[in-house]
mmCIF file of C-alpha atoms in Angstrom:
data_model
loop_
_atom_site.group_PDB
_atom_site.id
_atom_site.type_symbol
_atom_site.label_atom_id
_atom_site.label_comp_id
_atom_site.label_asym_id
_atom_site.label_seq_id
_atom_site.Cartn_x
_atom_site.Cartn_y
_atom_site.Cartn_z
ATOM 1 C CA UNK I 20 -9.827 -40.094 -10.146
ATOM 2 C CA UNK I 21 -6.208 -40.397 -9.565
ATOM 3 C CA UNK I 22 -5.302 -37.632 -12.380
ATOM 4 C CA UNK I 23 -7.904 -35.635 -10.626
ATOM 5 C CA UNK I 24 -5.536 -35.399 -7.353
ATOM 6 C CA UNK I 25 -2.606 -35.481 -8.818
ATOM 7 C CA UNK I 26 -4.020 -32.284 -10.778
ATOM 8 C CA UNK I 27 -4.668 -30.830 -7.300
ATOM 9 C CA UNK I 28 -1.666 -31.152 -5.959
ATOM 10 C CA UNK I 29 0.039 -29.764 -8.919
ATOM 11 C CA UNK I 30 -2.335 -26.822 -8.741
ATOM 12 C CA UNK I 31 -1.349 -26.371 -4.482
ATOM 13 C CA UNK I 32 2.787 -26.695 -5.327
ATOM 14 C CA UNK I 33 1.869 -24.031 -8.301
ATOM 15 C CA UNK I 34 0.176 -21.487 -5.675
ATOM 16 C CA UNK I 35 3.298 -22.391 -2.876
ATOM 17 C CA UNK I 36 6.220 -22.204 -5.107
ATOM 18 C CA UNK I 37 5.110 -19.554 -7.533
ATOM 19 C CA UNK I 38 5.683 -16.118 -6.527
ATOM 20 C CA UNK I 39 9.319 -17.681 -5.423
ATOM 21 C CA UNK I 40 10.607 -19.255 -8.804
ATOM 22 C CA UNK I 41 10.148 -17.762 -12.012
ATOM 23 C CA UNK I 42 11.494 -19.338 -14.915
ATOM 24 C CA UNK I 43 13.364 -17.949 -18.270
ATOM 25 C CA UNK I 44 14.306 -19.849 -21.106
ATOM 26 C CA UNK I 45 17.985 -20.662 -19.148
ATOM 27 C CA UNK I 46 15.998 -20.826 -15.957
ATOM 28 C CA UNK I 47 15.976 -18.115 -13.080
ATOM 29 C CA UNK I 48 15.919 -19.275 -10.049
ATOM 30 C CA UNK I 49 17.435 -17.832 -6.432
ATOM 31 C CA UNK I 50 20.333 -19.505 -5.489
ATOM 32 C CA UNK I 51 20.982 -19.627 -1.306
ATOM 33 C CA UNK I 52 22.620 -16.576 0.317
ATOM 34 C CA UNK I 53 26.447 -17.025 0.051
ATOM 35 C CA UNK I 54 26.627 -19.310 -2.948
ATOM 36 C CA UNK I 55 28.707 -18.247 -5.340
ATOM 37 C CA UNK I 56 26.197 -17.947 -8.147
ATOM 38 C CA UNK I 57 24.123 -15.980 -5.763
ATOM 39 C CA UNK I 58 23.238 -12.386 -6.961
ATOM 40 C CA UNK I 59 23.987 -9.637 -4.076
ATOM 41 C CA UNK I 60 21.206 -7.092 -3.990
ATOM 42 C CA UNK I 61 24.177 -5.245 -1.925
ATOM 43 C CA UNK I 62 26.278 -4.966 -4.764
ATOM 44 C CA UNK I 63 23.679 -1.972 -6.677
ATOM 45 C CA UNK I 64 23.590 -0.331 -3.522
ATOM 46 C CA UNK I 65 20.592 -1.854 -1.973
ATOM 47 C CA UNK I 66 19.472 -1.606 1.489
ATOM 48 C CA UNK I 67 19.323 -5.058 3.808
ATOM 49 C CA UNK I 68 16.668 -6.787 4.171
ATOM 50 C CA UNK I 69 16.722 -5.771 8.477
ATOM 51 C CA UNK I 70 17.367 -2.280 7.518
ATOM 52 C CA UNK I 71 14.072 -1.723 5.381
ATOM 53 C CA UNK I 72 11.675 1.053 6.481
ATOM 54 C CA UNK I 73 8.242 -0.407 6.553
ATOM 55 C CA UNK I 74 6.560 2.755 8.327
ATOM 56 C CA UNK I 75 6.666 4.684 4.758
ATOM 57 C CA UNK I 76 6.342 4.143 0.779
ATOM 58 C CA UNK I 77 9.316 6.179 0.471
ATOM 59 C CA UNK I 78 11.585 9.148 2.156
ATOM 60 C CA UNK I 79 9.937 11.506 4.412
ATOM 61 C CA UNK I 80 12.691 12.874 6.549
ATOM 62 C CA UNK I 81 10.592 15.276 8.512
ATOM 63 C CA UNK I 82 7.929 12.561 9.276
ATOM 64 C CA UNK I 83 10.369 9.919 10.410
ATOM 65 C CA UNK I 84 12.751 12.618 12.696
ATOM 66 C CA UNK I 85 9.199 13.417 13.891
ATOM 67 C CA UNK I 86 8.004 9.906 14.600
ATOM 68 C CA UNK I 87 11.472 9.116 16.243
ATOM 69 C CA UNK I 88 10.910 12.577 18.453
ATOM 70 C CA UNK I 89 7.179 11.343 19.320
ATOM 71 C CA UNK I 90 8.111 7.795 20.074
ATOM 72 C CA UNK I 91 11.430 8.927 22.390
ATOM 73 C CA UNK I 92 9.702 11.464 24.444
ATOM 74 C CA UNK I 93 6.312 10.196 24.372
ATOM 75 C CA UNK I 94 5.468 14.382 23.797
ATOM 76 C CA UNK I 95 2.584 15.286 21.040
ATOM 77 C CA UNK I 96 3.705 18.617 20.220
ATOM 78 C CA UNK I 97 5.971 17.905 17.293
ATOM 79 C CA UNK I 98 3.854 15.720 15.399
ATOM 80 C CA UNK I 99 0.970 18.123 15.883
ATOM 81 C CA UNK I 100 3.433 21.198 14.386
ATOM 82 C CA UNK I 101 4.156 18.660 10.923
ATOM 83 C CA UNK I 102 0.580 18.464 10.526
ATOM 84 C CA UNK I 103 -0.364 21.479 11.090
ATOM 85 C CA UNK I 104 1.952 22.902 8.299
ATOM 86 C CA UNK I 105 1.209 20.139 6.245
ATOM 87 C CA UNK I 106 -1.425 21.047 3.541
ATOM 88 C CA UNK I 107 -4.900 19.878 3.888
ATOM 89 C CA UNK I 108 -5.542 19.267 -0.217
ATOM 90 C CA UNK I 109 -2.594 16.834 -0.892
ATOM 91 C CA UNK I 110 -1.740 13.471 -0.557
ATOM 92 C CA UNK I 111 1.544 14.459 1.922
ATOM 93 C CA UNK I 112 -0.865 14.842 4.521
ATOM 94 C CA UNK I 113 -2.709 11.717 4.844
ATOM 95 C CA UNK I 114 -0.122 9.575 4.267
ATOM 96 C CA UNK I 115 1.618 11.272 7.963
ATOM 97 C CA UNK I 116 -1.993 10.797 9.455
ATOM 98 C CA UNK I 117 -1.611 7.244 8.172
ATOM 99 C CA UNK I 118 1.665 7.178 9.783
ATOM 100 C CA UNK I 119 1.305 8.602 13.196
ATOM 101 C CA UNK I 120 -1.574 6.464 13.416
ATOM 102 C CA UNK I 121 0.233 3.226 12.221
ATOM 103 C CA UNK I 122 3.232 3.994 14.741
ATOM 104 C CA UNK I 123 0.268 4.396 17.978
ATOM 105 C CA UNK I 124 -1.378 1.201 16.529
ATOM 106 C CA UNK I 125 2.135 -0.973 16.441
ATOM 107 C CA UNK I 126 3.113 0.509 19.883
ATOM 108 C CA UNK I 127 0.029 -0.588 21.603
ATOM 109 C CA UNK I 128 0.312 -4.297 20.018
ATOM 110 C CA UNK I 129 3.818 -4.603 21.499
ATOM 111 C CA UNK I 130 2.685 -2.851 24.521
ATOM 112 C CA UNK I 131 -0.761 -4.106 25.431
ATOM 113 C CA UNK I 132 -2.196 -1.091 27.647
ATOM 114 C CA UNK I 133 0.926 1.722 27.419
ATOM 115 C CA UNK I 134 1.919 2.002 24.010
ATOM 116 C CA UNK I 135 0.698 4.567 22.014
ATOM 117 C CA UNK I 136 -0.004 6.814 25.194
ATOM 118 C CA UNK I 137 1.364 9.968 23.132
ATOM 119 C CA UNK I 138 -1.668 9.979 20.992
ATOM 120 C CA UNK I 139 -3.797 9.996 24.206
ATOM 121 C CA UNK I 140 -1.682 12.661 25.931
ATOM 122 C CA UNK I 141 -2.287 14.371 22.231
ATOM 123 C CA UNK I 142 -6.004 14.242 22.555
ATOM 124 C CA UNK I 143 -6.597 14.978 25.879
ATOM 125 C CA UNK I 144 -4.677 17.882 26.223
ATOM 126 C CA UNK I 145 -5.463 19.365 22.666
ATOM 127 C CA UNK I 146 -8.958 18.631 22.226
ATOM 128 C CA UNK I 147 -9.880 21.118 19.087
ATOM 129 C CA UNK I 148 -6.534 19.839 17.136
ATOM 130 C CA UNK I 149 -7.974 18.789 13.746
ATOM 131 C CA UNK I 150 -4.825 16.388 13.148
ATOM 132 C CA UNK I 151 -5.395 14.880 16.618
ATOM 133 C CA UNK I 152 -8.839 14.053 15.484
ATOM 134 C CA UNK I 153 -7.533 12.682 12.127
ATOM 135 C CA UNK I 154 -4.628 10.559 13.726
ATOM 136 C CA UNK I 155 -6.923 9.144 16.347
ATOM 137 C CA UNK I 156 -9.711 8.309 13.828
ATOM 138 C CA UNK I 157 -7.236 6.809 11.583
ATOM 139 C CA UNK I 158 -5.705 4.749 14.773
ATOM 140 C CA UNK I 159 -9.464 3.328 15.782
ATOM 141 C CA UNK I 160 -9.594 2.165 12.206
ATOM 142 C CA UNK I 161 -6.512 0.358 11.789
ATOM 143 C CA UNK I 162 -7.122 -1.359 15.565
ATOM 144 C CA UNK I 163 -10.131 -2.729 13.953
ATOM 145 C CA UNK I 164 -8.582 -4.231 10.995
ATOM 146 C CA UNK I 165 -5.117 -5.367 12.708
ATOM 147 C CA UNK I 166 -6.834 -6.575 16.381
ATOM 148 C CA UNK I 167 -10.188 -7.991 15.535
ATOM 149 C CA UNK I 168 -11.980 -9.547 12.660
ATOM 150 C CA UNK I 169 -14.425 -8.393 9.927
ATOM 151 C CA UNK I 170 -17.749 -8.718 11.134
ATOM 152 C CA UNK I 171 -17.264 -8.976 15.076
ATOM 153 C CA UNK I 172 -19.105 -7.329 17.341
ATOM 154 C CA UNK I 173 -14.975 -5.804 18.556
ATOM 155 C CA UNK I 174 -14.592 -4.832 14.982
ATOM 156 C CA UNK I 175 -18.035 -3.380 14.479
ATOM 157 C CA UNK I 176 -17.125 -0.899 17.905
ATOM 158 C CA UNK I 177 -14.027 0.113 16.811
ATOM 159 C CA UNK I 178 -15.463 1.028 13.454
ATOM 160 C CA UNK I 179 -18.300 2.854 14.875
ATOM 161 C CA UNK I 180 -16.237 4.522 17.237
ATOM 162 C CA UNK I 181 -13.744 5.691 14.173
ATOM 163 C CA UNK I 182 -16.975 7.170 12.426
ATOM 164 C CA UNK I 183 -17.767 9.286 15.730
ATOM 165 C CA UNK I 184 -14.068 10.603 15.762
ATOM 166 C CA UNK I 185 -14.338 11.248 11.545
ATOM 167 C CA UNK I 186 -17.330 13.975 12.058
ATOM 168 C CA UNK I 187 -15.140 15.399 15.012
ATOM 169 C CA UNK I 188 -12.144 15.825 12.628
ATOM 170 C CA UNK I 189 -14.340 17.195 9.837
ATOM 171 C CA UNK I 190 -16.022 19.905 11.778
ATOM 172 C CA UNK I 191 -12.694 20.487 12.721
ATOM 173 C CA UNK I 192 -11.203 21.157 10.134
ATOM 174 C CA UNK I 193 -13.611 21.617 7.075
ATOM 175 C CA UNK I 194 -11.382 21.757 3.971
ATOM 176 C CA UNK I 195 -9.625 18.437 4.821
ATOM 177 C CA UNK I 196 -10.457 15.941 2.815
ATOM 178 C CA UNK I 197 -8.262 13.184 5.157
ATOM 179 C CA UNK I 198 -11.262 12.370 7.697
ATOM 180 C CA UNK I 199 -13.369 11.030 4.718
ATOM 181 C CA UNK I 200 -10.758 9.148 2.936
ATOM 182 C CA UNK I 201 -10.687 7.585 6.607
ATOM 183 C CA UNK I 202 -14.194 6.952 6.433
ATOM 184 C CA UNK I 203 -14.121 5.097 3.296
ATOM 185 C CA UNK I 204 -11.895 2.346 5.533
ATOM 186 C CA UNK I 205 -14.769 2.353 7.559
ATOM 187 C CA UNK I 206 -17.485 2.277 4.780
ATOM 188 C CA UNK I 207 -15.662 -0.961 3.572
ATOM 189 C CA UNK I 208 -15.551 -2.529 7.476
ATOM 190 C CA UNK I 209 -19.494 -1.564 8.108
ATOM 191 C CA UNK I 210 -20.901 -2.587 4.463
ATOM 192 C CA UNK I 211 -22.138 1.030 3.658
ATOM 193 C CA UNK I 212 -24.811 0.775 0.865
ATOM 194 C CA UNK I 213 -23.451 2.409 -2.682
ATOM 195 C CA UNK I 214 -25.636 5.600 -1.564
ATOM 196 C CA UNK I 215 -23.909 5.890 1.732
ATOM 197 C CA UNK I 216 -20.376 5.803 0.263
ATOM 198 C CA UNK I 217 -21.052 8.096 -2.947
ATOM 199 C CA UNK I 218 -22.210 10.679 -0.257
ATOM 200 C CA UNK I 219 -18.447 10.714 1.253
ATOM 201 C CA UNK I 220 -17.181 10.081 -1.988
ATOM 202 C CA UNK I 221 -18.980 13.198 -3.243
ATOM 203 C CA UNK I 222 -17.450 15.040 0.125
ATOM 204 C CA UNK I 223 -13.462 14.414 -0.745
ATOM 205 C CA UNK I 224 -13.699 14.541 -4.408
ATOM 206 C CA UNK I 225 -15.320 18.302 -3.727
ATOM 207 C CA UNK I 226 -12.356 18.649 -1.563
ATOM 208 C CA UNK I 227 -9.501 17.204 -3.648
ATOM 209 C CA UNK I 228 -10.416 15.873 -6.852
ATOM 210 C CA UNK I 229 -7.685 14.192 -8.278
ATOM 211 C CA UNK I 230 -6.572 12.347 -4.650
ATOM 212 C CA UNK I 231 -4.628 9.030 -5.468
ATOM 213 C CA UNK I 232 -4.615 7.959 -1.887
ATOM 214 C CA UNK I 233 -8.454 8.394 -1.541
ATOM 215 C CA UNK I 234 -8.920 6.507 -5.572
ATOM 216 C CA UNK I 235 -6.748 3.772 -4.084
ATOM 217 C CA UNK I 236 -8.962 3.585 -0.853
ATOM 218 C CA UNK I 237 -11.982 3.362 -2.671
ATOM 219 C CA UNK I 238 -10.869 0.817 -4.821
ATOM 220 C CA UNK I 239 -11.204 -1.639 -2.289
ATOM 221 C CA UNK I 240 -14.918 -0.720 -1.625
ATOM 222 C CA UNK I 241 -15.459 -1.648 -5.281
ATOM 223 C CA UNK I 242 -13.295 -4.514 -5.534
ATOM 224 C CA UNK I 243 -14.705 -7.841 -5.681
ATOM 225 C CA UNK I 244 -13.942 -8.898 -2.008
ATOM 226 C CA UNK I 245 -15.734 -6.490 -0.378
ATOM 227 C CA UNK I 246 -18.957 -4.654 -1.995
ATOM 228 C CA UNK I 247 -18.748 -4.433 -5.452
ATOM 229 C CA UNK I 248 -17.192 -6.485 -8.403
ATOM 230 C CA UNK I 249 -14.491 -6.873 -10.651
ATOM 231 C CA UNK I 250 -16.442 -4.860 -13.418
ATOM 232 C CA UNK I 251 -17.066 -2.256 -11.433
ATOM 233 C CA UNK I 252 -13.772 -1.446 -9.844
ATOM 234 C CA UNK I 253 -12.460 -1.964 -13.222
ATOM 235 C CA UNK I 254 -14.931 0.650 -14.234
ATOM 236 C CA UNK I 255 -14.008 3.088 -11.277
ATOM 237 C CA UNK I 256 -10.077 2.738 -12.168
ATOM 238 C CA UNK I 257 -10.740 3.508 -16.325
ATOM 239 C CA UNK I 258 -12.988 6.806 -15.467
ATOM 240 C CA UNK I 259 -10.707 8.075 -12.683
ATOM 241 C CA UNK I 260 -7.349 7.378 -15.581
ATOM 242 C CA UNK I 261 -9.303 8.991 -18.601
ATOM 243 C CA UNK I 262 -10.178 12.127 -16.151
ATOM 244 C CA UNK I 263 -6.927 12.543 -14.579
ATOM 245 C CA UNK I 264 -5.067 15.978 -15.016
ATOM 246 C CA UNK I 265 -1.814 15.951 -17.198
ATOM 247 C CA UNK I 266 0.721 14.336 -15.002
ATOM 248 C CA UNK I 267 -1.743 12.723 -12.379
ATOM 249 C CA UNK I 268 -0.207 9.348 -11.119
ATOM 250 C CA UNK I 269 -4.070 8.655 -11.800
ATOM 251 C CA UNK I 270 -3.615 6.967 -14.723
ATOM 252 C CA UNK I 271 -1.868 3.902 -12.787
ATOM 253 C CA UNK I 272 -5.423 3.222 -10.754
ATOM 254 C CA UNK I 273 -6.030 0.295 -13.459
ATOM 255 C CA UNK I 274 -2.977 -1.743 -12.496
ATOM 256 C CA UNK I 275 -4.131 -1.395 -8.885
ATOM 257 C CA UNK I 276 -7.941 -3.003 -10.129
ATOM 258 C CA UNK I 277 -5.992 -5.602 -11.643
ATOM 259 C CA UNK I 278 -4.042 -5.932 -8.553
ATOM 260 C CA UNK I 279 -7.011 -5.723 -6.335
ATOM 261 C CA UNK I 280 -8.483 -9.100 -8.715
ATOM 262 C CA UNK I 281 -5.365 -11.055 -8.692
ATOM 263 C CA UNK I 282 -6.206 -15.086 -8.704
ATOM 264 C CA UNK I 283 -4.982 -16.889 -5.766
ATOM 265 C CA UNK I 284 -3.918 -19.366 -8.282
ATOM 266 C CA UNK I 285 -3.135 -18.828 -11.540
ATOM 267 C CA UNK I 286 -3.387 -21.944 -13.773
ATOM 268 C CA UNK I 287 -3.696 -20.198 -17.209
ATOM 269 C CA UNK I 288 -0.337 -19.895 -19.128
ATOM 270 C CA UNK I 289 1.066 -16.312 -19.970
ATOM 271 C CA UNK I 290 -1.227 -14.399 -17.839
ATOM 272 C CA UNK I 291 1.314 -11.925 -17.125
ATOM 273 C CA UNK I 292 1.732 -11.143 -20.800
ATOM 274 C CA UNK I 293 -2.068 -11.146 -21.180
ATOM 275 C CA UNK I 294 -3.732 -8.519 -22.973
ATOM 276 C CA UNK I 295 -5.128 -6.968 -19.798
ATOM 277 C CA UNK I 296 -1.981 -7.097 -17.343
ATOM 278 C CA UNK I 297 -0.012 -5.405 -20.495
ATOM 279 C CA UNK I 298 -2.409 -2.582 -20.934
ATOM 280 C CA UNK I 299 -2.587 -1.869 -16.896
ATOM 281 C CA UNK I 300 1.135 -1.754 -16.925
ATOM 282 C CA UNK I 301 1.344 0.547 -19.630
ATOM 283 C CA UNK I 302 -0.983 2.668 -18.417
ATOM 284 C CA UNK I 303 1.046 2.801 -14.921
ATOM 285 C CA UNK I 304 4.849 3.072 -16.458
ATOM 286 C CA UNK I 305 3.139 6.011 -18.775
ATOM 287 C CA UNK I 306 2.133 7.796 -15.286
ATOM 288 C CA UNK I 307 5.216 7.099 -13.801
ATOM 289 C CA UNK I 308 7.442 8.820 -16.268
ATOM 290 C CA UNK I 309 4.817 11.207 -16.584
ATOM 291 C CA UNK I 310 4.664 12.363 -13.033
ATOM 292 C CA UNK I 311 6.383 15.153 -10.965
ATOM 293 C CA UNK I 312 9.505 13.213 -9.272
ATOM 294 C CA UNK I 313 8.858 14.781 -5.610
ATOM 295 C CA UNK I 314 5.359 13.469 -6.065
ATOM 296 C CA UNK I 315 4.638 11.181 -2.939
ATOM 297 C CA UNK I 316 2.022 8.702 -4.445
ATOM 298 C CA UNK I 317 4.982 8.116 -6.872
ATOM 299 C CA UNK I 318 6.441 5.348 -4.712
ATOM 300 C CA UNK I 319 3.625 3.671 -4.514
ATOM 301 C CA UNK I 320 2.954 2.957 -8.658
ATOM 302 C CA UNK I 321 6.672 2.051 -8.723
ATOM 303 C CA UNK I 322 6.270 -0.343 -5.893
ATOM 304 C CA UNK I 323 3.085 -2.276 -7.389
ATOM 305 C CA UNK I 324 5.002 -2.230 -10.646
ATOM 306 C CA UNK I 325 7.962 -3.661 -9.194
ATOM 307 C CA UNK I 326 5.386 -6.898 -8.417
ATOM 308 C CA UNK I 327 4.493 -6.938 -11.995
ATOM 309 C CA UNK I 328 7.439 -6.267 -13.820
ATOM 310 C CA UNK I 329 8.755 -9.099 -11.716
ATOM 311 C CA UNK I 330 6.232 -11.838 -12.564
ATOM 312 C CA UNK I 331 5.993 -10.524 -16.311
ATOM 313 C CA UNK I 332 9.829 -11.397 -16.178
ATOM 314 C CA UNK I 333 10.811 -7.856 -17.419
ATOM 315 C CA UNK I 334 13.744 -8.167 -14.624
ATOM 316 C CA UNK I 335 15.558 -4.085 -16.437
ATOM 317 C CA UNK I 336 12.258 -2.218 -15.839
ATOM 318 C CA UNK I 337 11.859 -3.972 -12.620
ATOM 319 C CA UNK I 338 15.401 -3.418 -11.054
ATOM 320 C CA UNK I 339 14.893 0.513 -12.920
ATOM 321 C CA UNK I 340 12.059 0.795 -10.140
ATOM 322 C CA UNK I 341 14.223 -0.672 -7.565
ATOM 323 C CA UNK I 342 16.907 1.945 -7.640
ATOM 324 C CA UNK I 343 14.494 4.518 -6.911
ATOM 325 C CA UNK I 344 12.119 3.240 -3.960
ATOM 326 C CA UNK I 345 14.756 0.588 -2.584
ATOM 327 C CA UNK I 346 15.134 1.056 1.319
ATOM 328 C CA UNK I 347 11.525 1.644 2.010
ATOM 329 C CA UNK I 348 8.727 -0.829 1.943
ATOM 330 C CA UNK I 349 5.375 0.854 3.255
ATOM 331 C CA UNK I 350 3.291 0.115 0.354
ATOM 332 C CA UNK I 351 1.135 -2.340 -1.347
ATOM 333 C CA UNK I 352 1.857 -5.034 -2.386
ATOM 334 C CA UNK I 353 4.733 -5.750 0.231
ATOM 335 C CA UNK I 354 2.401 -4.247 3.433
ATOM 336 C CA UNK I 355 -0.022 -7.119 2.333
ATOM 337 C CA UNK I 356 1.875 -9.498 3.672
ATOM 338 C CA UNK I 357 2.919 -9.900 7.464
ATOM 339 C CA UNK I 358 6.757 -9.574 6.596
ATOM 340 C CA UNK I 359 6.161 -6.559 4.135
ATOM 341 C CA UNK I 360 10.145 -6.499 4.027
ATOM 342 C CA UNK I 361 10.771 -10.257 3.442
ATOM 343 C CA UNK I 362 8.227 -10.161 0.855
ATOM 344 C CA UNK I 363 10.442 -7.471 -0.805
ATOM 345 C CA UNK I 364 13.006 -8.954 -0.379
ATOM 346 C CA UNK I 365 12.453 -11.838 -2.144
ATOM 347 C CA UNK I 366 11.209 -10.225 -5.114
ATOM 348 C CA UNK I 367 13.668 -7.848 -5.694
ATOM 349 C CA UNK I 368 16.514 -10.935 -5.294
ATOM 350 C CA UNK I 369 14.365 -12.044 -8.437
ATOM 351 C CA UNK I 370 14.445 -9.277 -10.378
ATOM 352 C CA UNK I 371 18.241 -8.591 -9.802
ATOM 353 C CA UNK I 372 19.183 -12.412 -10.543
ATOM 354 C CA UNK I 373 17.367 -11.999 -13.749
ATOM 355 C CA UNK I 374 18.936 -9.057 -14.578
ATOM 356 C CA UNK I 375 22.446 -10.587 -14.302
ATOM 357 C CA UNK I 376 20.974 -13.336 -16.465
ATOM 358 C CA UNK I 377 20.171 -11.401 -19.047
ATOM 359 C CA UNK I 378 23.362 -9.556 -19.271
ATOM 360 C CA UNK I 379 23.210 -7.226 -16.399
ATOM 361 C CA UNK I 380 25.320 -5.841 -13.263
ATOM 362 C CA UNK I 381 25.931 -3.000 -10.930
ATOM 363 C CA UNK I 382 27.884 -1.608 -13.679
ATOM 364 C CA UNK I 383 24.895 -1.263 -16.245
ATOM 365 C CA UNK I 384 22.423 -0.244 -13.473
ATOM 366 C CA UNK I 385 20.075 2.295 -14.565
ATOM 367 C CA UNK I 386 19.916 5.754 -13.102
#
């Protein structure tokens, strides 16, 4: 009985102190800011940790002069011109609807009954704006997840009330697939049956086939934790990666499966070099190199493999995906967390100190 706890407790140290220490045959381990064996981050260029972006997966200058505009002046009208000449078909777009909405959604939790009034102003006066609709639906959606919980009669409201702004925004604007890739947000909240989703599914892949964000957002529908299983969002990932178009960041959705089925605690030895977390990761740095570079779901393979690369102690390919998406940190796996840019933070410290262990600095930084 004794070995039994002290096997417990072994197994809750392992799931504490895990993610935080990774070891390598000299040992890796993060030394405390300001010790001399410490490895600076700032020294490759890196942003600090209080100057991370967390509102985006990467640059979007136009977005963020816009949000800064919007959140100033409290005025609609320049958010509603960036969506407006932003195209309805790519990913661009709903990741500023995800945005605006995010930016309404924080203002109103730090400002219980007055932040956020831009988006009102925005609806109210501009009643037929499509991206009004799709901001607002996307703003009801994330009040649900980040204000209530799953299964609440507050949650269930706000869901319901998302759905009635979704058909709004559709008739709207009837090309867009953004209102259902909303929906499926919803679809997860409200336990749609597998016939109710596939008939939104069927709506944005008519719309925009080969749509990362909306593959990554139905993901979690199929993932274990909400209404499907491990098989089958393994199964959606492999057919959406052996259909993707030449160049389609597509062929990364496996990694996010495996992602999505991560174990809380991981007891078995060499997981990370496993057979299945290998192929994933393959499959995503194949993508990666294979991808446009101004494509904007690019930043959010690199950040998930960042994660991976970390914990499969492959600290060159890991700090490789750091120079390119360092300073912003609006993506999984970091926006899982409540401090998306502590979490960051911690693992890039990790992959730069093993870097340096393994015979790297600033000076052989990859570019």
């Amino acid at each position: 009985m004794e070995i039994l706890w002290f096997l417990l407790a072994l197994c809750m140290l392992t799931a504490v102190i895990g993610p935080f220490v990774l070891r390598r045959r000299g040992g890796i381990r993060l030394a405390a800011p300001g010790s001399p064996d410490a490895a600076d981050p700032q020294d490759y260029g890196f942003v600090r940790q209080e100057e991370l972006d967390v509102r985006t997966p990467g640059p979007d200058q136009d977005l963020l002069d816009v949000l800064e505009v919007v959140q100033h002046t409290q005025e609609w009208r320049a958010a509603s011109q960036l969506l407006s000449g932003t195209p309805k078909e790519g990913e661009v777009r709903w990741q500023r609807v995800q945005a605006f909405a995010g930016a309404a959604s924080l203002e109103l939790l730090q400002r219980p009954g007055v932040g956020g009034a831009w988006l009102r102003k925005w609806r109210a006066e501009a009643p037929k704006d499509a991206g009004a609709a799709a901001v607002h639906a996307e703003f009801l959606v994330q009040q649900a997840w980040r204000s209530s919980t799953a299964g609440t009669d507050d949650f269930r409201i706000l869901l319901e009330e998302a759905r009635t702004v979704i058909a709004e925004a559709a008739l709207l604007a009837p090309g867009d697939p953004v209102p259902y890739i909303v929906e499926l947000a919803v679809a997860r909240g409200l336990g749609y049956s597998g016939e109710e989703f596939d008939q939104v599914w069927a709506k944005i892949i008519d719309r925009a086939p080969a749509h990362m964000g909306a593959h990554m957002a139905a993901l979690h529908f199929w993932s274990e934790r909400w209404h499907g299983s491990r098989e089958e969002a393994d199964r959606f990932a492999t057919a959406a990666a052996a259909r993707a178009p030449q160049g389609s960041l597509l062929a990364a959705l496996p990694l996010f499966a495996v992602y999505e089925h991560l174990p809380e605690v991981n007891l078995v030895r060499g997981f990370y070099q496993g057979q299945v977390v290998t192929k994933a990761v393959g499959g995503a740095m194949f993508a990666v190199h294979a991808a446009r570079a101004d494509d904007p779901m690019l930043a959010h393979v690199r950040h998930l493999l960042v994660l991976f690369l970390v914990r499969m102690e492959r600290w060159s390919e890991a700090v490789h995906q750091l120079v390119h998406i360092d300073g912003h940190v609006g993506a999984l796996p970091w926006t899982a967390s409540e401090d998306p840019a502590a979490e960051y933070t911690v693992y890039r410290a990790l992959a730069v100190a093993g870097y340096e262990a393994n015979g790297g600095s600033p000076a052989t930084l990859p570019h």
